[in-house]
GROMACS .gro file of C-alpha atoms in nm:
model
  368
    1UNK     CA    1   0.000   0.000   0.000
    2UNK     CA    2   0.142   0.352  -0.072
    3UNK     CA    3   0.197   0.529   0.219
    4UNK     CA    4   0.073   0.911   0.236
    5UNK     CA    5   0.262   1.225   0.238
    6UNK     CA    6   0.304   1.435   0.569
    7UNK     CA    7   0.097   1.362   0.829
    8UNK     CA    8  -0.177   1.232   0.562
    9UNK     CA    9  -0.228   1.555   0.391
   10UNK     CA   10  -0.233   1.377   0.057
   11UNK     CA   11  -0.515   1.125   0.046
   12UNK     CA   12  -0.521   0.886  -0.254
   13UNK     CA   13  -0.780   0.869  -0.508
   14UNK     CA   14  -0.991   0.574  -0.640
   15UNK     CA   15  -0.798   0.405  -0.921
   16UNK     CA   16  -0.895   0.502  -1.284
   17UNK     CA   17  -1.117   0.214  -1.418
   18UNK     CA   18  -1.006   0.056  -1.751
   19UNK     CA   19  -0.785   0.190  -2.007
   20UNK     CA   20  -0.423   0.291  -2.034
   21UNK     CA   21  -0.266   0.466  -1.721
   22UNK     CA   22  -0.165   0.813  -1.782
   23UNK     CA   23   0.215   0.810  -1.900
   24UNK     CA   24   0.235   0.434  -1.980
   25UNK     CA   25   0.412   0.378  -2.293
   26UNK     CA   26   0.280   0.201  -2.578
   27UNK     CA   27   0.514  -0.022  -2.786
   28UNK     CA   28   0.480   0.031  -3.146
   29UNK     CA   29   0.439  -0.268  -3.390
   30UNK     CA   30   0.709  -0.316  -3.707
   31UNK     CA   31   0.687  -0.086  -3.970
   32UNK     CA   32   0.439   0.204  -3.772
   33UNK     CA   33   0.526   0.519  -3.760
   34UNK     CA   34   0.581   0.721  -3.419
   35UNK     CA   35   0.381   1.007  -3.414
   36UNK     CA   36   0.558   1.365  -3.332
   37UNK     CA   37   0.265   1.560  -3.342
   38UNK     CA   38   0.224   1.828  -3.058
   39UNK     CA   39  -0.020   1.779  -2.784
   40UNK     CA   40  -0.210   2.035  -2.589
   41UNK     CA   41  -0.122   2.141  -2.242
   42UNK     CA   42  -0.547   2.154  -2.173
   43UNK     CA   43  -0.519   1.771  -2.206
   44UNK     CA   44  -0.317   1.788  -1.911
   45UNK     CA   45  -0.397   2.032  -1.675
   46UNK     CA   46  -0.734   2.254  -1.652
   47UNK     CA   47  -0.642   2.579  -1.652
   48UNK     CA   48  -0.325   2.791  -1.787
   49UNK     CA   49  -0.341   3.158  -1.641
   50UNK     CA   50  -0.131   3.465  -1.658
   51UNK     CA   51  -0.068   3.589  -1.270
   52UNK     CA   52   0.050   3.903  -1.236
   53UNK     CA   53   0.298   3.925  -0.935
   54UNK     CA   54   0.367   4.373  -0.831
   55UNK     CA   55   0.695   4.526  -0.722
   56UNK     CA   56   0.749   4.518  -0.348
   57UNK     CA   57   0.617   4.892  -0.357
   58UNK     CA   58   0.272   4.746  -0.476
   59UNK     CA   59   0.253   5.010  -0.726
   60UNK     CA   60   0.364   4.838  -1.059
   61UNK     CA   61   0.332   4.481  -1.213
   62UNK     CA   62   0.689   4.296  -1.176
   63UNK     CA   63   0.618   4.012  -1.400
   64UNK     CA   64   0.374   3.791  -1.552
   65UNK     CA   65   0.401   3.466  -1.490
   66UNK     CA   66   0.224   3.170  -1.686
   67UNK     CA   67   0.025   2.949  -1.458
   68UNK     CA   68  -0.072   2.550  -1.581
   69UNK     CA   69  -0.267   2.439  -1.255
   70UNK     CA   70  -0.517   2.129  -1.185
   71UNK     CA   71  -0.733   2.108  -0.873
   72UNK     CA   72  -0.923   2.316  -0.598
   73UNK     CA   73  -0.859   2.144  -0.279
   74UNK     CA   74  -0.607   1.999  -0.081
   75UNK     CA   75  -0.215   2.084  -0.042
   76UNK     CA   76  -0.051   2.255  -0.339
   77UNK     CA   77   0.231   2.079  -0.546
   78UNK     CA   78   0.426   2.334  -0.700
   79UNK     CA   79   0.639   2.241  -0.951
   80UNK     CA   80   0.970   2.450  -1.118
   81UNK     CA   81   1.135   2.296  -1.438
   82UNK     CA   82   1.477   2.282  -1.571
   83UNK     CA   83   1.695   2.516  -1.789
   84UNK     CA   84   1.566   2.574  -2.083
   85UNK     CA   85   1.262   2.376  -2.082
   86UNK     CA   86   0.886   2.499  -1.908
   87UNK     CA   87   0.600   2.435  -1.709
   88UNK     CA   88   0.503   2.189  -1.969
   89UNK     CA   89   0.801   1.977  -1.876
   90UNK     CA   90   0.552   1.869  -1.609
   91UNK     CA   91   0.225   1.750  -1.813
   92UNK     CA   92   0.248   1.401  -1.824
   93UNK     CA   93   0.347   1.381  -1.458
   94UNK     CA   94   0.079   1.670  -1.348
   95UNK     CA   95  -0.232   1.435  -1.546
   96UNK     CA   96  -0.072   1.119  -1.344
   97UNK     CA   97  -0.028   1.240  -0.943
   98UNK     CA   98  -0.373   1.425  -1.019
   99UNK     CA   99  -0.553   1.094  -1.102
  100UNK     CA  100  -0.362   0.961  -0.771
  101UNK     CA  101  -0.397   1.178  -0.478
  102UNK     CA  102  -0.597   1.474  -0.356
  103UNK     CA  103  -0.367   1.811  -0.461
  104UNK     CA  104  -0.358   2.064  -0.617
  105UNK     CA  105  -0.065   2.092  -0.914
  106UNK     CA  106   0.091   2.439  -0.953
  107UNK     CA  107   0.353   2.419  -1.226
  108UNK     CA  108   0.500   2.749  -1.338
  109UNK     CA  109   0.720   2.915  -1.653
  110UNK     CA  110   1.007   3.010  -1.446
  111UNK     CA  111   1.161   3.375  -1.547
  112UNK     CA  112   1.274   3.415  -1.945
  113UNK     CA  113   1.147   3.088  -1.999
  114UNK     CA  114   0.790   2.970  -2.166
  115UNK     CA  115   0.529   3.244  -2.176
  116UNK     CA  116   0.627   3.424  -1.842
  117UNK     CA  117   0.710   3.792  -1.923
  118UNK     CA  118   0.946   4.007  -1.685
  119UNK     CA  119   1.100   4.343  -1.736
  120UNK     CA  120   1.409   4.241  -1.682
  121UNK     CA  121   1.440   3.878  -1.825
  122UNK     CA  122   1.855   3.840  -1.831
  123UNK     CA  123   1.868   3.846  -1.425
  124UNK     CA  124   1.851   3.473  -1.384
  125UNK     CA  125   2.021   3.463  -1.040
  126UNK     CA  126   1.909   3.221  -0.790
  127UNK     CA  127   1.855   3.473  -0.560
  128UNK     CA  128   1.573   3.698  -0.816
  129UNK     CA  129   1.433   3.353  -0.946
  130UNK     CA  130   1.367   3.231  -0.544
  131UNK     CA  131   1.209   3.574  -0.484
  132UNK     CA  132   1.012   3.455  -0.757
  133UNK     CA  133   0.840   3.206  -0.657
  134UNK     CA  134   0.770   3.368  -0.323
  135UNK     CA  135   0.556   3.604  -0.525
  136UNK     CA  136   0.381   3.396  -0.734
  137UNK     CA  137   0.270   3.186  -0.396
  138UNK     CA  138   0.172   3.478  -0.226
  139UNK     CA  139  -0.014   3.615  -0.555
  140UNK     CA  140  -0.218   3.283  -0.574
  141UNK     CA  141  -0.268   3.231  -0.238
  142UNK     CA  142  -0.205   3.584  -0.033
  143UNK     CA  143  -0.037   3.543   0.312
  144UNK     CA  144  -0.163   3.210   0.468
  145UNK     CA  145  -0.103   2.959   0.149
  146UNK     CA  146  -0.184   2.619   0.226
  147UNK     CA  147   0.069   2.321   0.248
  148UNK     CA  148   0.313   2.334  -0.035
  149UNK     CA  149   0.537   2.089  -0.146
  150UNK     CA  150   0.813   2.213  -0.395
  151UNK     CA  151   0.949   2.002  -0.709
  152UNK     CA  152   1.197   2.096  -0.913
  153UNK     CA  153   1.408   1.925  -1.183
  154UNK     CA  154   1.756   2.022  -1.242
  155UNK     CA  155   1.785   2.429  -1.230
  156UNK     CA  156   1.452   2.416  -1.076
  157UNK     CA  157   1.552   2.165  -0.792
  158UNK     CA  158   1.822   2.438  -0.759
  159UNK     CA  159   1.638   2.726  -0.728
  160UNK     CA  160   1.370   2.530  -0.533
  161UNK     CA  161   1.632   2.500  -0.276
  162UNK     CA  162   1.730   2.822  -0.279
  163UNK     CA  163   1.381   2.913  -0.257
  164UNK     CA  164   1.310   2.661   0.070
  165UNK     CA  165   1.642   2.748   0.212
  166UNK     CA  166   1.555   3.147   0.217
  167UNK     CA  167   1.184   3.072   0.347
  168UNK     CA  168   1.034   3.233   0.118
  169UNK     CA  169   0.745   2.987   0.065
  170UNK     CA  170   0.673   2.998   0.454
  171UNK     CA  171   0.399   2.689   0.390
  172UNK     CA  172   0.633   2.443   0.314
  173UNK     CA  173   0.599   2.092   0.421
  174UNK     CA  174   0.824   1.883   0.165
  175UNK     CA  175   1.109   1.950  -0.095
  176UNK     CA  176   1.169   1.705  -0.382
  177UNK     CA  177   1.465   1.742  -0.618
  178UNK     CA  178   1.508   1.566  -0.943
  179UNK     CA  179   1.872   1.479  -1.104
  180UNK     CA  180   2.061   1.767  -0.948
  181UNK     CA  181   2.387   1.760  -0.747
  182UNK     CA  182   2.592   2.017  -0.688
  183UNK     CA  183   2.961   1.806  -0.742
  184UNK     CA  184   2.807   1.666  -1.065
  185UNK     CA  185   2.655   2.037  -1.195
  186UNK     CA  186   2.936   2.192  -1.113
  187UNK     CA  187   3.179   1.953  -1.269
  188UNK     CA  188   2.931   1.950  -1.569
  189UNK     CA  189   2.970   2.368  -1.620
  190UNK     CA  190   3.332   2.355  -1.824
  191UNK     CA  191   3.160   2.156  -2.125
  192UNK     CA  192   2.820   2.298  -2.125
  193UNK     CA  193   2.858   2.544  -2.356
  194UNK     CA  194   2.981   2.260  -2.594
  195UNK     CA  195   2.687   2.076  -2.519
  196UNK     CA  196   2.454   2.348  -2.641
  197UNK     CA  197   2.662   2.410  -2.952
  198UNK     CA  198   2.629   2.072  -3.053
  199UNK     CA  199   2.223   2.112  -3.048
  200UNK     CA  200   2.082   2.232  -3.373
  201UNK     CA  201   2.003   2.636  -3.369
  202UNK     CA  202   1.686   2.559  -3.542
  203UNK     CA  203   1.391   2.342  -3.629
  204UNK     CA  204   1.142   2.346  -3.923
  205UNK     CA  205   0.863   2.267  -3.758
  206UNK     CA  206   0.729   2.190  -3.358
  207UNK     CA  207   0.724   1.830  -3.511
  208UNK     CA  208   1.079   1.807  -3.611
  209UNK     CA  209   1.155   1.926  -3.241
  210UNK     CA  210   0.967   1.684  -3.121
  211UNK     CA  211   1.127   1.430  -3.317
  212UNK     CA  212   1.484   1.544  -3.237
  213UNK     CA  213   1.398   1.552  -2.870
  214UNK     CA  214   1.369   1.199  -2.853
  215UNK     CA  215   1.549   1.039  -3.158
  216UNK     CA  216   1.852   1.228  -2.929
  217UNK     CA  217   1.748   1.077  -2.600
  218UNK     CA  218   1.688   1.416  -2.458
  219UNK     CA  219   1.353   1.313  -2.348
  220UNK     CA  220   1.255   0.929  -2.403
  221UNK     CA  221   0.886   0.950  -2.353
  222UNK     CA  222   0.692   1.044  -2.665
  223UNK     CA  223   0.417   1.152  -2.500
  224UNK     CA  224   0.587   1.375  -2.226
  225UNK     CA  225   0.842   1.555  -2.573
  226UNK     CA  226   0.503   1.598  -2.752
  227UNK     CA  227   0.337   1.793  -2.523
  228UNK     CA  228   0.679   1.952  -2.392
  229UNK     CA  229   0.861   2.041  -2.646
  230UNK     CA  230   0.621   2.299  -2.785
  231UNK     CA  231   0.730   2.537  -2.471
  232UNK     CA  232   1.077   2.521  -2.548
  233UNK     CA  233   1.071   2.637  -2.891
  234UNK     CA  234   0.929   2.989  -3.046
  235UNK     CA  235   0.920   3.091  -3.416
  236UNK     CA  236   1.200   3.244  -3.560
  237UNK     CA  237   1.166   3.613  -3.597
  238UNK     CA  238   1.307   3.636  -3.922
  239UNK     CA  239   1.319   3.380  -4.136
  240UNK     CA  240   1.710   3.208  -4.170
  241UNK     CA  241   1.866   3.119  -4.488
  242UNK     CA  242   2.201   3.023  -4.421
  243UNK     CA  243   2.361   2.715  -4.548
  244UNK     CA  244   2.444   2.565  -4.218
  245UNK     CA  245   2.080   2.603  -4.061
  246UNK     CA  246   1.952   2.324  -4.232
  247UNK     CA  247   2.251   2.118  -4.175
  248UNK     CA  248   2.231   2.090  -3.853
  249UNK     CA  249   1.869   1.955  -3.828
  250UNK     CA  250   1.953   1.678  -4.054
  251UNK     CA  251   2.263   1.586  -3.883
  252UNK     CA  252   2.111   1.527  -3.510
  253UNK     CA  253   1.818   1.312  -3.621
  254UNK     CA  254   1.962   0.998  -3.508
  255UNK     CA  255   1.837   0.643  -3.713
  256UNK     CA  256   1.531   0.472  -3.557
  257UNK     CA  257   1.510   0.155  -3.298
  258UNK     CA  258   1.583  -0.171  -3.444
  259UNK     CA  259   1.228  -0.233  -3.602
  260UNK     CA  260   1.258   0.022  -3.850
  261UNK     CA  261   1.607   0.005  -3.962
  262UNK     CA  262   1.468  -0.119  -4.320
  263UNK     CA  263   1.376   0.255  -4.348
  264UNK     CA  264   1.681   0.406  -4.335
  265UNK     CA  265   1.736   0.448  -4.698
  266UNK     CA  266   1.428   0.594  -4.720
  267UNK     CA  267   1.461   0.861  -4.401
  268UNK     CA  268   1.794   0.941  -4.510
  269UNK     CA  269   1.623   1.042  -4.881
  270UNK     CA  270   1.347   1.251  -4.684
  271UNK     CA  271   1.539   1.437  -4.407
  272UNK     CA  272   1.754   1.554  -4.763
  273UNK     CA  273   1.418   1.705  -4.899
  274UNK     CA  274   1.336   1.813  -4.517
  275UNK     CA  275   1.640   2.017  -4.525
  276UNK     CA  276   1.615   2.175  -4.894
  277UNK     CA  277   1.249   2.250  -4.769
  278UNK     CA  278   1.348   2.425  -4.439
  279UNK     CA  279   1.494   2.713  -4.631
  280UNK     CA  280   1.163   2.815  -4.790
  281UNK     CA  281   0.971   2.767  -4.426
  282UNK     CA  282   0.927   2.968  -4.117
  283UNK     CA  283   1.173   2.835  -3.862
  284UNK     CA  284   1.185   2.763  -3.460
  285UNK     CA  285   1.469   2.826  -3.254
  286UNK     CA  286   1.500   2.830  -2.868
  287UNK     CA  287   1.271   3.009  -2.681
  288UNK     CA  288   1.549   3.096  -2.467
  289UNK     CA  289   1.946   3.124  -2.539
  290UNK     CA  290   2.069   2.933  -2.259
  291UNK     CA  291   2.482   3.032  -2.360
  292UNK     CA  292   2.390   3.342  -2.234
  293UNK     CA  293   2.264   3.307  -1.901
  294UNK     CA  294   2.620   3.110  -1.841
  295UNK     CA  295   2.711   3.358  -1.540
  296UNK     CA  296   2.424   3.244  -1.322
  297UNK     CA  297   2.534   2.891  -1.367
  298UNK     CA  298   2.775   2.895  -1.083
  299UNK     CA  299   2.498   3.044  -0.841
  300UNK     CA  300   2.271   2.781  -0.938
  301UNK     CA  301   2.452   2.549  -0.834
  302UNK     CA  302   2.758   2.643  -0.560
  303UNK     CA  303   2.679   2.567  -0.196
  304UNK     CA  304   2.352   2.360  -0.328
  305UNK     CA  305   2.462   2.054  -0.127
  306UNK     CA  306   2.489   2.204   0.224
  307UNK     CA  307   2.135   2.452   0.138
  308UNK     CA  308   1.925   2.107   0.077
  309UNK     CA  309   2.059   1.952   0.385
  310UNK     CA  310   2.001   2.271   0.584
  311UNK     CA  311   1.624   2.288   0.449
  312UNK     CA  312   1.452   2.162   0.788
  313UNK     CA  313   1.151   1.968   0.573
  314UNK     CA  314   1.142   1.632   0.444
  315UNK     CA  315   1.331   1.603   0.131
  316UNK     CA  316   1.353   1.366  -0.161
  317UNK     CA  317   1.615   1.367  -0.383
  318UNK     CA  318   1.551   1.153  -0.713
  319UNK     CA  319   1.822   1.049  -0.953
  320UNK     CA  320   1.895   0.891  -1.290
  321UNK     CA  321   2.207   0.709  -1.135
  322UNK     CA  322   2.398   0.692  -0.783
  323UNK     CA  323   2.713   0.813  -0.980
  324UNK     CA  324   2.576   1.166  -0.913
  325UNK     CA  325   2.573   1.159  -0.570
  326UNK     CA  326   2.862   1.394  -0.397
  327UNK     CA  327   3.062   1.326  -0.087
  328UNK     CA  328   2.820   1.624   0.150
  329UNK     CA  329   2.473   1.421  -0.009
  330UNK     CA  330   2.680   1.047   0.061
  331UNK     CA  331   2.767   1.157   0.419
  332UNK     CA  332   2.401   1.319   0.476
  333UNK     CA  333   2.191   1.032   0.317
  334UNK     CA  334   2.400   0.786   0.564
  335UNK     CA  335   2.299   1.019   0.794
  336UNK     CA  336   1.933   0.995   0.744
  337UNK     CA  337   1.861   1.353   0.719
  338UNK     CA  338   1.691   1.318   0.338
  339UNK     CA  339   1.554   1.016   0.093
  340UNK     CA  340   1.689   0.904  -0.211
  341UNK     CA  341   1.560   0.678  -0.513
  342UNK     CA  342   1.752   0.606  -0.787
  343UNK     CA  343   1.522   0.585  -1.124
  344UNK     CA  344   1.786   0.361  -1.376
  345UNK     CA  345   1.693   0.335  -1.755
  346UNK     CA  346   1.604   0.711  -1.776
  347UNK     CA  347   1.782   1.046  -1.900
  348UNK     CA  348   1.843   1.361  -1.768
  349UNK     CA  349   1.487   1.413  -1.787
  350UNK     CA  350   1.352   1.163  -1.527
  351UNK     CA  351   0.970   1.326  -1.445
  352UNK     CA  352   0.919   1.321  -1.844
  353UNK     CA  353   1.104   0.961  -1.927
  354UNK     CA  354   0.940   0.802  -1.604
  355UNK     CA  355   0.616   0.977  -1.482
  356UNK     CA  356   0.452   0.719  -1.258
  357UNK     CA  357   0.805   0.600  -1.077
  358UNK     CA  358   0.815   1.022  -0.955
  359UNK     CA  359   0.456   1.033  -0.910
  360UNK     CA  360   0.474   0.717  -0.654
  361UNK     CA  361   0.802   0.828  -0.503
  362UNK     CA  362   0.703   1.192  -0.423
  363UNK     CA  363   0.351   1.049  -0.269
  364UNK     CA  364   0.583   0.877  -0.036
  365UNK     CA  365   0.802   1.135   0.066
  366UNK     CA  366   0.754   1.162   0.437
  367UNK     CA  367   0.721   0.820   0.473
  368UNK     CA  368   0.950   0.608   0.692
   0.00000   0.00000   0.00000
């Protein structure tokens, strides 16, 4: 029996009769074709809203922040994506803890990212981004929110820390973080620029996006990169015509799984016509240029261990693979003072490859 979050706050629902779970994966037969087709975020949560969070003189509107919510009752699950991805990161997972417990699901476009305007969209420090979120709780919920639980996936589980560690969410009863360690992200920050030259600059469609997102392992459920993807890519302004645009699309769409190798020659002959085509259509690009925000990356990140051990609330911290773990987490997870759960056979991206396994673990958070 799953055991209930925090002094039962969380009380499960009656299963969903019949039909696929939410977020289950459906094997393909030989020869069929994966759809890459975008999916609306209003088959996953039920309401998107713009919340408009003032200045700390009350006089003037700060920022705008874009709101994906499901649920009236119960405590809140708030829930802060990764670098360069946005609330939508969350879909698949928000649909499946929904149909599980008794919550509310809160997931937010962080600052320059998704559809959340700001005035001043290059200060991505994790100390503005923490104040942040303490405005957009009190905007929703005014000064007594109810229980919140924070989630946050890689520069979100950052910045979630940063936010619990502060106090500025003062309803706090649980922190999980997904596939972030300070040793590993701070190791990681010397080739990262490398890593985001090596993505293409552009895509000729949402679809091809989608398709690169998981042909490159990026995100392995197509369900979670269909409805995802579509908030990390925006239409190019201009239109681009230079030789090396199209390029670079073709040359990141890796071959399919085994059962359609006997296409190859075929997909090779189409992603040449893609690319002579992509010259003559409107392009996406990045909705934001993550080489530039490379100065916050060190804030993110340094000092992160010690912060999520000094967060007195239960924590969680869920990872792709033990490797990650650095010598303050090893010392304070003997120590008992946080969980962990390692989630094998998934990326970087473990709430979108594996929705149920982080649905079930962060339902069990405070339990023993």
């Amino acid at each position: 029996m799953e055991k209930q979050l925090h002094l039962n706050l969380l009380a499960s629902r009656p299963p969903v009769p019949g039909g696929l779970q939410s977020g289950s994966k459906m094997r393909m037969g030989p020869g069929r074709k994966r759809d890459f087709s975008p999916l609306s975020w209003s088959q996953y949560f039920e309401t998107m809203e713009d919340v408009e969070v003032e200045n700390d003189n009350g006089k003037d509107i700060s920022f705008t922040a874009e709101i994906y919510s499901s649920g009236q009752h119960g405590p809140v699950l708030l829930l802060l994506h990764g670098g360069g991805h946005s609330a939508l990161s969350w879909a698949v997972f928000t649909e499946v803890i929904y149909n599980r417990i008794n919550c509310r699901v809160v997931a937010m476009d962080l600052r320059a990212h998704g559809d959340t305007k700001v005035k001043n969209s290059d200060d991505l420090s994790a100390e503005t981004m923490a104040k942040d979120i303490g405005k957009v709780v009190e905007a929703l919920y005014g000064e007594n929110p109810p229980p919140i639980m924070m989630i946050g996936h890689s520069m979100g589980g950052a910045i979630a820390v940063h936010t619990a560690a502060a106090n500025h969410v003062p309803s706090l009863l649980g922190l999980c973080v997904i596939d972030v360690v300070e040793g590993t992200a701070m190791d990681a920050l010397n080739s990262m620029q490398n890593f985001l030259r090596s993505r293409p600059k552009t895509f000729k469609s949402v679809e091809n996006a989608i398709e690169w997102s998981v042909k490159s392992g990026q995100i392995r459920n197509v369900e979670s990169a269909r409805v995802s993807m579509g908030g990390q890519v925006k239409k190019c302004e201009e239109p681009l015509n230079s030789p090396g645009v199209s390029k670079s699309i073709g040359e990141v769409i890796i071959e399919e799984e085994e059962e359609e190798e006997e296409e190859g020659e075929s997909n090779h002959k189409r992603k040449k016509e893609d690319d002579q085509e992509v010259k003559k259509e409107s392009l996406y690009t990045w909705q934001i240029d993550l080489s530039k925000t490379e100065k916050y990356w060190e804030g993110w990140f340094s000092g992160l261990s010690a912060l999520f051990l000094s967060c007195p609330v239960p924590k969680l911290l869920l990872l792709a693979g033990v490797d990650r773990l650095d010598k303050d987490l090893t010392i304070g997870q003997m120590q008992g003072k946080f969980q962990m759960q390692v989630l094998p056979q998934c990326g970087h991206a473990v709430h979108e490859d594996a929705p149920e396994k982080v649905s079930g673990s962060t339902f069990a958070l405070s339990s023993a």
